[in-house]
Amino acid sequence: MPSIYAALDLGTNNCRLLIARPLRDTGRTDSFRVVEAFSRIVRLGEGLTNTGALSEAAMARTLVALKICSEKMARRGVTMARAVATEACRRAANGPEFLHEVKASTGIGFDIITTAEEARLALSGCGPLLEPQHEQAVVFDIGGGSTEVMWARLHRDRRPEVLDWISLPFGVVNLTERHGAGHIDSGSYGAMIDEVAAHLAPFEARHGLNAAMRAGKVQVLGTSGTVTTLAGVLLGLPRYERRHVDGCWLEFPAVIEQSRRLAGMPVPDRAKHPCIGEERADLVVAGCAILEALHRFWPAPRLRVADRGVREGVLLEMMRGRS
């Protein structure tokens, strides 16, 4: 029987599991067949900005989701697995203690990865969507507690190389907790954009990517719930479907226009859209603000959307024998 791999990504907002089997007959190292996927919004980092610790309610929600993941992995006969935890567990004073409890309750052992490894894994997972005719790429991953921005070069074998990266201390959860659910009329949406842009400015000043982008040499690719949600809205999907979203191209100005429309809506109206729903309605505008700050520096005509990232990167590296 072929090996069955599992990758588990525990973020500030989401818990994501991917179980897959490598496609060895293709001769490629970026191919696998998904056996099962699971994703749940757990808001593990809820309240972390104010308290510095994971709350009892957030840990309880997350533990329920991780028990489901453990059951799925056992049922599928997983032979090799890696579980990684990101910003919430990095920042929380009780993060290691919580993961020790997770190990005891579910048998899943987590690695708390650095922002550098998180960026590298996200880029590895998204690599197959980078087009070889572009010399460089800006790839960003808007998370719940942080946002990783990578400047990459694509080699002939299509593997991307990180030239530089930055981890911004902003994600949809902590930015929402500081500014509220975001609204144009109140000024909170603009304040979010300005705060994120101030942290991006030194990165752009160091590399001058704006000029290369205007010359058509740089592709922009985004991976996060924010960009996939916006894609679902702009594509007019009656419900979210990954097959329509992953790899799609969006006109970047249309993305910004849609972001501002959402920022002009009350939260209950946002929740009515089937690709947003109640779970994302209060968080999505913070992601839009991060996206608009990125566009301020790198106004590419088009944005490619990836419904893939860290967990796919973990899978690929295990299959290549790096983990």
PDB file of N, CA and C in Angstrom, residues 218-307:
ATOM      1  N   VAL A 218       6.718  40.944 -12.321  1.00  0.00           N
ATOM      2  CA  VAL A 218       6.374  40.359 -11.023  1.00  0.00           C
ATOM      3  C   VAL A 218       4.916  39.906 -11.011  1.00  0.00           C
ATOM      4  N   GLN A 219       4.704  38.665 -10.653  1.00  0.00           N
ATOM      5  CA  GLN A 219       3.366  38.125 -10.441  1.00  0.00           C
ATOM      6  C   GLN A 219       2.978  38.318  -8.981  1.00  0.00           C
ATOM      7  N   VAL A 220       1.698  38.554  -8.720  1.00  0.00           N
ATOM      8  CA  VAL A 220       1.214  38.664  -7.347  1.00  0.00           C
ATOM      9  C   VAL A 220       0.244  37.514  -7.087  1.00  0.00           C
ATOM     10  N   LEU A 221       0.498  36.798  -5.992  1.00  0.00           N
ATOM     11  CA  LEU A 221      -0.329  35.652  -5.630  1.00  0.00           C
ATOM     12  C   LEU A 221      -0.689  35.751  -4.164  1.00  0.00           C
ATOM     13  N   GLY A 222      -1.946  35.528  -3.855  1.00  0.00           N
ATOM     14  CA  GLY A 222      -2.403  35.599  -2.475  1.00  0.00           C
ATOM     15  C   GLY A 222      -3.033  34.311  -2.015  1.00  0.00           C
ATOM     16  N   THR A 223      -2.708  33.911  -0.795  1.00  0.00           N
ATOM     17  CA  THR A 223      -3.315  32.729  -0.192  1.00  0.00           C
ATOM     18  C   THR A 223      -3.841  33.093   1.179  1.00  0.00           C
ATOM     19  N   SER A 224      -5.114  32.906   1.393  1.00  0.00           N
ATOM     20  CA  SER A 224      -5.718  33.188   2.694  1.00  0.00           C
ATOM     21  C   SER A 224      -7.216  33.065   2.554  1.00  0.00           C
ATOM     22  N   GLY A 225      -7.899  33.023   3.688  1.00  0.00           N
ATOM     23  CA  GLY A 225      -9.353  33.041   3.653  1.00  0.00           C
ATOM     24  C   GLY A 225      -9.887  34.321   3.058  1.00  0.00           C
ATOM     25  N   THR A 226      -9.140  35.421   3.231  1.00  0.00           N
ATOM     26  CA  THR A 226      -9.582  36.700   2.681  1.00  0.00           C
ATOM     27  C   THR A 226      -9.671  36.646   1.165  1.00  0.00           C
ATOM     28  N   VAL A 227      -8.590  36.231   0.506  1.00  0.00           N
ATOM     29  CA  VAL A 227      -8.590  36.271  -0.959  1.00  0.00           C
ATOM     30  C   VAL A 227      -9.515  35.206  -1.549  1.00  0.00           C
ATOM     31  N   THR A 228      -9.609  34.037  -0.905  1.00  0.00           N
ATOM     32  CA  THR A 228     -10.513  33.019  -1.438  1.00  0.00           C
ATOM     33  C   THR A 228     -11.971  33.442  -1.246  1.00  0.00           C
ATOM     34  N   THR A 229     -12.262  34.104  -0.128  1.00  0.00           N
ATOM     35  CA  THR A 229     -13.615  34.612   0.102  1.00  0.00           C
ATOM     36  C   THR A 229     -13.970  35.667  -0.932  1.00  0.00           C
ATOM     37  N   LEU A 230     -13.060  36.615  -1.169  1.00  0.00           N
ATOM     38  CA  LEU A 230     -13.309  37.656  -2.162  1.00  0.00           C
ATOM     39  C   LEU A 230     -13.479  37.051  -3.551  1.00  0.00           C
ATOM     40  N   ALA A 231     -12.704  36.019  -3.840  1.00  0.00           N
ATOM     41  CA  ALA A 231     -12.843  35.352  -5.129  1.00  0.00           C
ATOM     42  C   ALA A 231     -14.243  34.751  -5.270  1.00  0.00           C
ATOM     43  N   GLY A 232     -14.715  34.086  -4.224  1.00  0.00           N
ATOM     44  CA  GLY A 232     -16.050  33.500  -4.265  1.00  0.00           C
ATOM     45  C   GLY A 232     -17.127  34.553  -4.489  1.00  0.00           C
ATOM     46  N   VAL A 233     -16.957  35.713  -3.834  1.00  0.00           N
ATOM     47  CA  VAL A 233     -17.921  36.800  -3.995  1.00  0.00           C
ATOM     48  C   VAL A 233     -17.875  37.353  -5.421  1.00  0.00           C
ATOM     49  N   LEU A 234     -16.665  37.637  -5.923  1.00  0.00           N
ATOM     50  CA  LEU A 234     -16.522  38.229  -7.249  1.00  0.00           C
ATOM     51  C   LEU A 234     -16.942  37.273  -8.366  1.00  0.00           C
ATOM     52  N   LEU A 235     -16.756  35.984  -8.145  1.00  0.00           N
ATOM     53  CA  LEU A 235     -17.168  34.991  -9.141  1.00  0.00           C
ATOM     54  C   LEU A 235     -18.667  34.699  -9.082  1.00  0.00           C
ATOM     55  N   GLY A 236     -19.335  35.252  -8.067  1.00  0.00           N
ATOM     56  CA  GLY A 236     -20.778  35.064  -7.947  1.00  0.00           C
ATOM     57  C   GLY A 236     -21.181  33.644  -7.608  1.00  0.00           C
ATOM     58  N   LEU A 237     -20.355  32.949  -6.831  1.00  0.00           N
ATOM     59  CA  LEU A 237     -20.653  31.557  -6.511  1.00  0.00           C
ATOM     60  C   LEU A 237     -21.819  31.469  -5.517  1.00  0.00           C
ATOM     61  N   PRO A 238     -22.763  30.583  -5.764  1.00  0.00           N
ATOM     62  CA  PRO A 238     -23.881  30.421  -4.817  1.00  0.00           C
ATOM     63  C   PRO A 238     -23.439  29.784  -3.506  1.00  0.00           C
ATOM     64  N   ARG A 239     -22.298  29.098  -3.534  1.00  0.00           N
ATOM     65  CA  ARG A 239     -21.638  28.589  -2.336  1.00  0.00           C
ATOM     66  C   ARG A 239     -20.167  28.418  -2.683  1.00  0.00           C
ATOM     67  N   TYR A 240     -19.325  28.423  -1.668  1.00  0.00           N
ATOM     68  CA  TYR A 240     -17.885  28.350  -1.950  1.00  0.00           C
ATOM     69  C   TYR A 240     -17.523  26.979  -2.511  1.00  0.00           C
ATOM     70  N   GLU A 241     -16.768  26.993  -3.624  1.00  0.00           N
ATOM     71  CA  GLU A 241     -16.271  25.764  -4.227  1.00  0.00           C
ATOM     72  C   GLU A 241     -14.806  25.954  -4.602  1.00  0.00           C
ATOM     73  N   ARG A 242     -13.958  25.165  -3.989  1.00  0.00           N
ATOM     74  CA  ARG A 242     -12.515  25.302  -4.197  1.00  0.00           C
ATOM     75  C   ARG A 242     -12.124  25.168  -5.663  1.00  0.00           C
ATOM     76  N   ARG A 243     -12.775  24.288  -6.397  1.00  0.00           N
ATOM     77  CA  ARG A 243     -12.367  24.033  -7.779  1.00  0.00           C
ATOM     78  C   ARG A 243     -12.530  25.261  -8.662  1.00  0.00           C
ATOM     79  N   HIS A 244     -13.426  26.155  -8.292  1.00  0.00           N
ATOM     80  CA  HIS A 244     -13.594  27.383  -9.056  1.00  0.00           C
ATOM     81  C   HIS A 244     -12.636  28.490  -8.609  1.00  0.00           C
ATOM     82  N   VAL A 245     -12.165  28.383  -7.382  1.00  0.00           N
ATOM     83  CA  VAL A 245     -11.383  29.472  -6.787  1.00  0.00           C
ATOM     84  C   VAL A 245      -9.876  29.251  -6.898  1.00  0.00           C
ATOM     85  N   ASP A 246      -9.401  28.060  -6.545  1.00  0.00           N
ATOM     86  CA  ASP A 246      -7.961  27.812  -6.521  1.00  0.00           C
ATOM     87  C   ASP A 246      -7.353  27.970  -7.908  1.00  0.00           C
ATOM     88  N   GLY A 247      -6.412  28.911  -8.023  1.00  0.00           N
ATOM     89  CA  GLY A 247      -5.742  29.154  -9.293  1.00  0.00           C
ATOM     90  C   GLY A 247      -6.407  30.192 -10.171  1.00  0.00           C
ATOM     91  N   CYS A 248      -7.550  30.716  -9.756  1.00  0.00           N
ATOM     92  CA  CYS A 248      -8.238  31.695 -10.598  1.00  0.00           C
ATOM     93  C   CYS A 248      -7.509  33.038 -10.570  1.00  0.00           C
ATOM     94  N   TRP A 249      -7.746  33.842 -11.597  1.00  0.00           N
ATOM     95  CA  TRP A 249      -7.174  35.184 -11.704  1.00  0.00           C
ATOM     96  C   TRP A 249      -8.286  36.204 -11.481  1.00  0.00           C
ATOM     97  N   LEU A 250      -7.994  37.219 -10.702  1.00  0.00           N
ATOM     98  CA  LEU A 250      -8.933  38.312 -10.475  1.00  0.00           C
ATOM     99  C   LEU A 250      -8.286  39.625 -10.904  1.00  0.00           C
ATOM    100  N   GLU A 251      -9.108  40.527 -11.439  1.00  0.00           N
ATOM    101  CA  GLU A 251      -8.611  41.878 -11.710  1.00  0.00           C
ATOM    102  C   GLU A 251      -8.419  42.573 -10.364  1.00  0.00           C
ATOM    103  N   PHE A 252      -7.187  42.995 -10.094  1.00  0.00           N
ATOM    104  CA  PHE A 252      -6.884  43.536  -8.764  1.00  0.00           C
ATOM    105  C   PHE A 252      -7.722  44.781  -8.434  1.00  0.00           C
ATOM    106  N   PRO A 253      -7.923  45.719  -9.388  1.00  0.00           N
ATOM    107  CA  PRO A 253      -8.795  46.864  -9.055  1.00  0.00           C
ATOM    108  C   PRO A 253     -10.208  46.446  -8.665  1.00  0.00           C
ATOM    109  N   ALA A 254     -10.720  45.375  -9.277  1.00  0.00           N
ATOM    110  CA  ALA A 254     -12.054  44.892  -8.913  1.00  0.00           C
ATOM    111  C   ALA A 254     -12.054  44.315  -7.500  1.00  0.00           C
ATOM    112  N   VAL A 255     -10.946  43.699  -7.107  1.00  0.00           N
ATOM    113  CA  VAL A 255     -10.809  43.167  -5.747  1.00  0.00           C
ATOM    114  C   VAL A 255     -10.878  44.311  -4.734  1.00  0.00           C
ATOM    115  N   ILE A 256     -10.163  45.400  -5.020  1.00  0.00           N
ATOM    116  CA  ILE A 256     -10.164  46.549  -4.109  1.00  0.00           C
ATOM    117  C   ILE A 256     -11.547  47.183  -4.044  1.00  0.00           C
ATOM    118  N   GLU A 257     -12.204  47.278  -5.193  1.00  0.00           N
ATOM    119  CA  GLU A 257     -13.556  47.844  -5.216  1.00  0.00           C
ATOM    120  C   GLU A 257     -14.518  47.003  -4.379  1.00  0.00           C
ATOM    121  N   GLN A 258     -14.416  45.682  -4.514  1.00  0.00           N
ATOM    122  CA  GLN A 258     -15.274  44.798  -3.729  1.00  0.00           C
ATOM    123  C   GLN A 258     -14.950  44.891  -2.240  1.00  0.00           C
ATOM    124  N   SER A 259     -13.672  45.032  -1.921  1.00  0.00           N
ATOM    125  CA  SER A 259     -13.273  45.182  -0.520  1.00  0.00           C
ATOM    126  C   SER A 259     -13.927  46.402   0.101  1.00  0.00           C
ATOM    127  N   ARG A 260     -13.950  47.485  -0.638  1.00  0.00           N
ATOM    128  CA  ARG A 260     -14.557  48.713  -0.114  1.00  0.00           C
ATOM    129  C   ARG A 260     -16.071  48.582   0.011  1.00  0.00           C
ATOM    130  N   ARG A 261     -16.682  47.833  -0.916  1.00  0.00           N
ATOM    131  CA  ARG A 261     -18.125  47.608  -0.780  1.00  0.00           C
ATOM    132  C   ARG A 261     -18.429  46.850   0.503  1.00  0.00           C
ATOM    133  N   LEU A 262     -17.620  45.822   0.793  1.00  0.00           N
ATOM    134  CA  LEU A 262     -17.827  45.060   2.024  1.00  0.00           C
ATOM    135  C   LEU A 262     -17.608  45.933   3.254  1.00  0.00           C
ATOM    136  N   ALA A 263     -16.616  46.822   3.183  1.00  0.00           N
ATOM    137  CA  ALA A 263     -16.336  47.717   4.315  1.00  0.00           C
ATOM    138  C   ALA A 263     -17.438  48.748   4.506  1.00  0.00           C
ATOM    139  N   GLY A 264     -18.273  48.930   3.510  1.00  0.00           N
ATOM    140  CA  GLY A 264     -19.396  49.849   3.627  1.00  0.00           C
ATOM    141  C   GLY A 264     -20.673  49.187   4.110  1.00  0.00           C
ATOM    142  N   MET A 265     -20.631  47.863   4.302  1.00  0.00           N
ATOM    143  CA  MET A 265     -21.819  47.125   4.734  1.00  0.00           C
ATOM    144  C   MET A 265     -21.820  46.891   6.247  1.00  0.00           C
ATOM    145  N   PRO A 266     -22.987  46.841   6.866  1.00  0.00           N
ATOM    146  CA  PRO A 266     -23.079  46.348   8.243  1.00  0.00           C
ATOM    147  C   PRO A 266     -22.717  44.863   8.278  1.00  0.00           C
ATOM    148  N   VAL A 267     -22.237  44.403   9.410  1.00  0.00           N
ATOM    149  CA  VAL A 267     -21.823  43.008   9.550  1.00  0.00           C
ATOM    150  C   VAL A 267     -22.951  42.030   9.185  1.00  0.00           C
ATOM    151  N   PRO A 268     -24.199  42.253   9.610  1.00  0.00           N
ATOM    152  CA  PRO A 268     -25.259  41.293   9.241  1.00  0.00           C
ATOM    153  C   PRO A 268     -25.457  41.165   7.731  1.00  0.00           C
ATOM    154  N   ASP A 269     -25.252  42.256   6.997  1.00  0.00           N
ATOM    155  CA  ASP A 269     -25.392  42.193   5.543  1.00  0.00           C
ATOM    156  C   ASP A 269     -24.251  41.394   4.915  1.00  0.00           C
ATOM    157  N   ARG A 270     -23.056  41.536   5.445  1.00  0.00           N
ATOM    158  CA  ARG A 270     -21.933  40.731   4.948  1.00  0.00           C
ATOM    159  C   ARG A 270     -22.220  39.242   5.176  1.00  0.00           C
ATOM    160  N   ALA A 271     -22.792  38.936   6.314  1.00  0.00           N
ATOM    161  CA  ALA A 271     -23.030  37.535   6.680  1.00  0.00           C
ATOM    162  C   ALA A 271     -24.009  36.843   5.744  1.00  0.00           C
ATOM    163  N   LYS A 272     -24.822  37.614   5.031  1.00  0.00           N
ATOM    164  CA  LYS A 272     -25.821  37.024   4.147  1.00  0.00           C
ATOM    165  C   LYS A 272     -25.198  36.397   2.902  1.00  0.00           C
ATOM    166  N   HIS A 273     -23.987  36.810   2.552  1.00  0.00           N
ATOM    167  CA  HIS A 273     -23.388  36.231   1.350  1.00  0.00           C
ATOM    168  C   HIS A 273     -22.935  34.808   1.648  1.00  0.00           C
ATOM    169  N   PRO A 274     -23.290  33.845   0.800  1.00  0.00           N
ATOM    170  CA  PRO A 274     -22.967  32.443   1.098  1.00  0.00           C
ATOM    171  C   PRO A 274     -21.475  32.133   1.143  1.00  0.00           C
ATOM    172  N   CYS A 275     -20.647  32.967   0.517  1.00  0.00           N
ATOM    173  CA  CYS A 275     -19.200  32.730   0.563  1.00  0.00           C
ATOM    174  C   CYS A 275     -18.537  33.424   1.753  1.00  0.00           C
ATOM    175  N   ILE A 276     -19.327  34.153   2.542  1.00  0.00           N
ATOM    176  CA  ILE A 276     -18.798  34.816   3.745  1.00  0.00           C
ATOM    177  C   ILE A 276     -19.382  34.159   4.987  1.00  0.00           C
ATOM    178  N   GLY A 277     -20.680  34.284   5.166  1.00  0.00           N
ATOM    179  CA  GLY A 277     -21.333  33.647   6.301  1.00  0.00           C
ATOM    180  C   GLY A 277     -21.050  34.339   7.624  1.00  0.00           C
ATOM    181  N   GLU A 278     -21.717  33.881   8.655  1.00  0.00           N
ATOM    182  CA  GLU A 278     -21.601  34.516   9.964  1.00  0.00           C
ATOM    183  C   GLU A 278     -20.204  34.373  10.561  1.00  0.00           C
ATOM    184  N   GLU A 279     -19.519  33.262  10.274  1.00  0.00           N
ATOM    185  CA  GLU A 279     -18.218  33.021  10.905  1.00  0.00           C
ATOM    186  C   GLU A 279     -17.145  34.009  10.422  1.00  0.00           C
ATOM    187  N   ARG A 280     -17.278  34.496   9.194  1.00  0.00           N
ATOM    188  CA  ARG A 280     -16.269  35.399   8.637  1.00  0.00           C
ATOM    189  C   ARG A 280     -16.726  36.853   8.553  1.00  0.00           C
ATOM    190  N   ALA A 281     -17.994  37.116   8.796  1.00  0.00           N
ATOM    191  CA  ALA A 281     -18.555  38.435   8.522  1.00  0.00           C
ATOM    192  C   ALA A 281     -17.854  39.563   9.273  1.00  0.00           C
ATOM    193  N   ASP A 282     -17.447  39.308  10.509  1.00  0.00           N
ATOM    194  CA  ASP A 282     -16.800  40.363  11.290  1.00  0.00           C
ATOM    195  C   ASP A 282     -15.305  40.450  11.024  1.00  0.00           C
ATOM    196  N   LEU A 283     -14.716  39.424  10.391  1.00  0.00           N
ATOM    197  CA  LEU A 283     -13.266  39.384  10.180  1.00  0.00           C
ATOM    198  C   LEU A 283     -12.835  39.769   8.770  1.00  0.00           C
ATOM    199  N   VAL A 284     -13.734  39.603   7.805  1.00  0.00           N
ATOM    200  CA  VAL A 284     -13.313  39.709   6.407  1.00  0.00           C
ATOM    201  C   VAL A 284     -12.788  41.093   6.055  1.00  0.00           C
ATOM    202  N   VAL A 285     -13.321  42.150   6.653  1.00  0.00           N
ATOM    203  CA  VAL A 285     -12.891  43.503   6.279  1.00  0.00           C
ATOM    204  C   VAL A 285     -11.478  43.792   6.754  1.00  0.00           C
ATOM    205  N   ALA A 286     -11.072  43.225   7.876  1.00  0.00           N
ATOM    206  CA  ALA A 286      -9.678  43.380   8.302  1.00  0.00           C
ATOM    207  C   ALA A 286      -8.741  42.782   7.257  1.00  0.00           C
ATOM    208  N   GLY A 287      -9.117  41.625   6.716  1.00  0.00           N
ATOM    209  CA  GLY A 287      -8.329  41.031   5.639  1.00  0.00           C
ATOM    210  C   GLY A 287      -8.317  41.903   4.403  1.00  0.00           C
ATOM    211  N   CYS A 288      -9.461  42.514   4.092  1.00  0.00           N
ATOM    212  CA  CYS A 288      -9.541  43.428   2.950  1.00  0.00           C
ATOM    213  C   CYS A 288      -8.601  44.623   3.143  1.00  0.00           C
ATOM    214  N   ALA A 289      -8.520  45.118   4.385  1.00  0.00           N
ATOM    215  CA  ALA A 289      -7.632  46.254   4.662  1.00  0.00           C
ATOM    216  C   ALA A 289      -6.170  45.875   4.459  1.00  0.00           C
ATOM    217  N   ILE A 290      -5.784  44.682   4.888  1.00  0.00           N
ATOM    218  CA  ILE A 290      -4.416  44.212   4.654  1.00  0.00           C
ATOM    219  C   ILE A 290      -4.162  44.101   3.162  1.00  0.00           C
ATOM    220  N   LEU A 291      -5.117  43.566   2.447  1.00  0.00           N
ATOM    221  CA  LEU A 291      -4.998  43.417   0.996  1.00  0.00           C
ATOM    222  C   LEU A 291      -4.866  44.774   0.313  1.00  0.00           C
ATOM    223  N   GLU A 292      -5.631  45.750   0.750  1.00  0.00           N
ATOM    224  CA  GLU A 292      -5.550  47.072   0.135  1.00  0.00           C
ATOM    225  C   GLU A 292      -4.220  47.757   0.452  1.00  0.00           C
ATOM    226  N   ALA A 293      -3.667  47.515   1.637  1.00  0.00           N
ATOM    227  CA  ALA A 293      -2.341  48.063   1.951  1.00  0.00           C
ATOM    228  C   ALA A 293      -1.284  47.457   1.029  1.00  0.00           C
ATOM    229  N   LEU A 294      -1.401  46.160   0.759  1.00  0.00           N
ATOM    230  CA  LEU A 294      -0.476  45.509  -0.174  1.00  0.00           C
ATOM    231  C   LEU A 294      -0.616  46.113  -1.568  1.00  0.00           C
ATOM    232  N   HIS A 295      -1.853  46.353  -1.995  1.00  0.00           N
ATOM    233  CA  HIS A 295      -2.104  46.930  -3.318  1.00  0.00           C
ATOM    234  C   HIS A 295      -1.567  48.348  -3.419  1.00  0.00           C
ATOM    235  N   ARG A 296      -1.539  49.061  -2.311  1.00  0.00           N
ATOM    236  CA  ARG A 296      -1.017  50.432  -2.324  1.00  0.00           C
ATOM    237  C   ARG A 296       0.429  50.453  -2.796  1.00  0.00           C
ATOM    238  N   PHE A 297       1.211  49.448  -2.405  1.00  0.00           N
ATOM    239  CA  PHE A 297       2.616  49.388  -2.801  1.00  0.00           C
ATOM    240  C   PHE A 297       2.822  48.623  -4.103  1.00  0.00           C
ATOM    241  N   TRP A 298       2.008  47.588  -4.310  1.00  0.00           N
ATOM    242  CA  TRP A 298       2.215  46.704  -5.457  1.00  0.00           C
ATOM    243  C   TRP A 298       0.921  46.567  -6.249  1.00  0.00           C
ATOM    244  N   PRO A 299       0.586  47.608  -7.028  1.00  0.00           N
ATOM    245  CA  PRO A 299      -0.697  47.633  -7.760  1.00  0.00           C
ATOM    246  C   PRO A 299      -0.658  46.829  -9.050  1.00  0.00           C
ATOM    247  N   ALA A 300      -0.509  45.543  -8.918  1.00  0.00           N
ATOM    248  CA  ALA A 300      -0.512  44.668 -10.093  1.00  0.00           C
ATOM    249  C   ALA A 300      -1.888  44.700 -10.749  1.00  0.00           C
ATOM    250  N   PRO A 301      -1.952  44.517 -12.054  1.00  0.00           N
ATOM    251  CA  PRO A 301      -3.262  44.508 -12.720  1.00  0.00           C
ATOM    252  C   PRO A 301      -4.106  43.297 -12.344  1.00  0.00           C
ATOM    253  N   ARG A 302      -3.432  42.169 -12.033  1.00  0.00           N
ATOM    254  CA  ARG A 302      -4.175  40.957 -11.706  1.00  0.00           C
ATOM    255  C   ARG A 302      -3.604  40.291 -10.455  1.00  0.00           C
ATOM    256  N   LEU A 303      -4.465  39.581  -9.785  1.00  0.00           N
ATOM    257  CA  LEU A 303      -4.096  38.830  -8.581  1.00  0.00           C
ATOM    258  C   LEU A 303      -4.480  37.376  -8.793  1.00  0.00           C
ATOM    259  N   ARG A 304      -3.533  36.466  -8.560  1.00  0.00           N
ATOM    260  CA  ARG A 304      -3.873  35.049  -8.630  1.00  0.00           C
ATOM    261  C   ARG A 304      -4.224  34.557  -7.235  1.00  0.00           C
ATOM    262  N   VAL A 305      -5.242  33.726  -7.160  1.00  0.00           N
ATOM    263  CA  VAL A 305      -5.781  33.267  -5.886  1.00  0.00           C
ATOM    264  C   VAL A 305      -5.388  31.808  -5.652  1.00  0.00           C
ATOM    265  N   ALA A 306      -4.907  31.537  -4.444  1.00  0.00           N
ATOM    266  CA  ALA A 306      -4.521  30.179  -4.075  1.00  0.00           C
ATOM    267  C   ALA A 306      -5.334  29.704  -2.878  1.00  0.00           C
ATOM    268  N   ASP A 307      -6.066  28.631  -3.066  1.00  0.00           N
ATOM    269  CA  ASP A 307      -6.704  27.972  -1.934  1.00  0.00           C
ATOM    270  C   ASP A 307      -5.781  26.821  -1.518  1.00  0.00           C
TER     271      ASP A 307
END
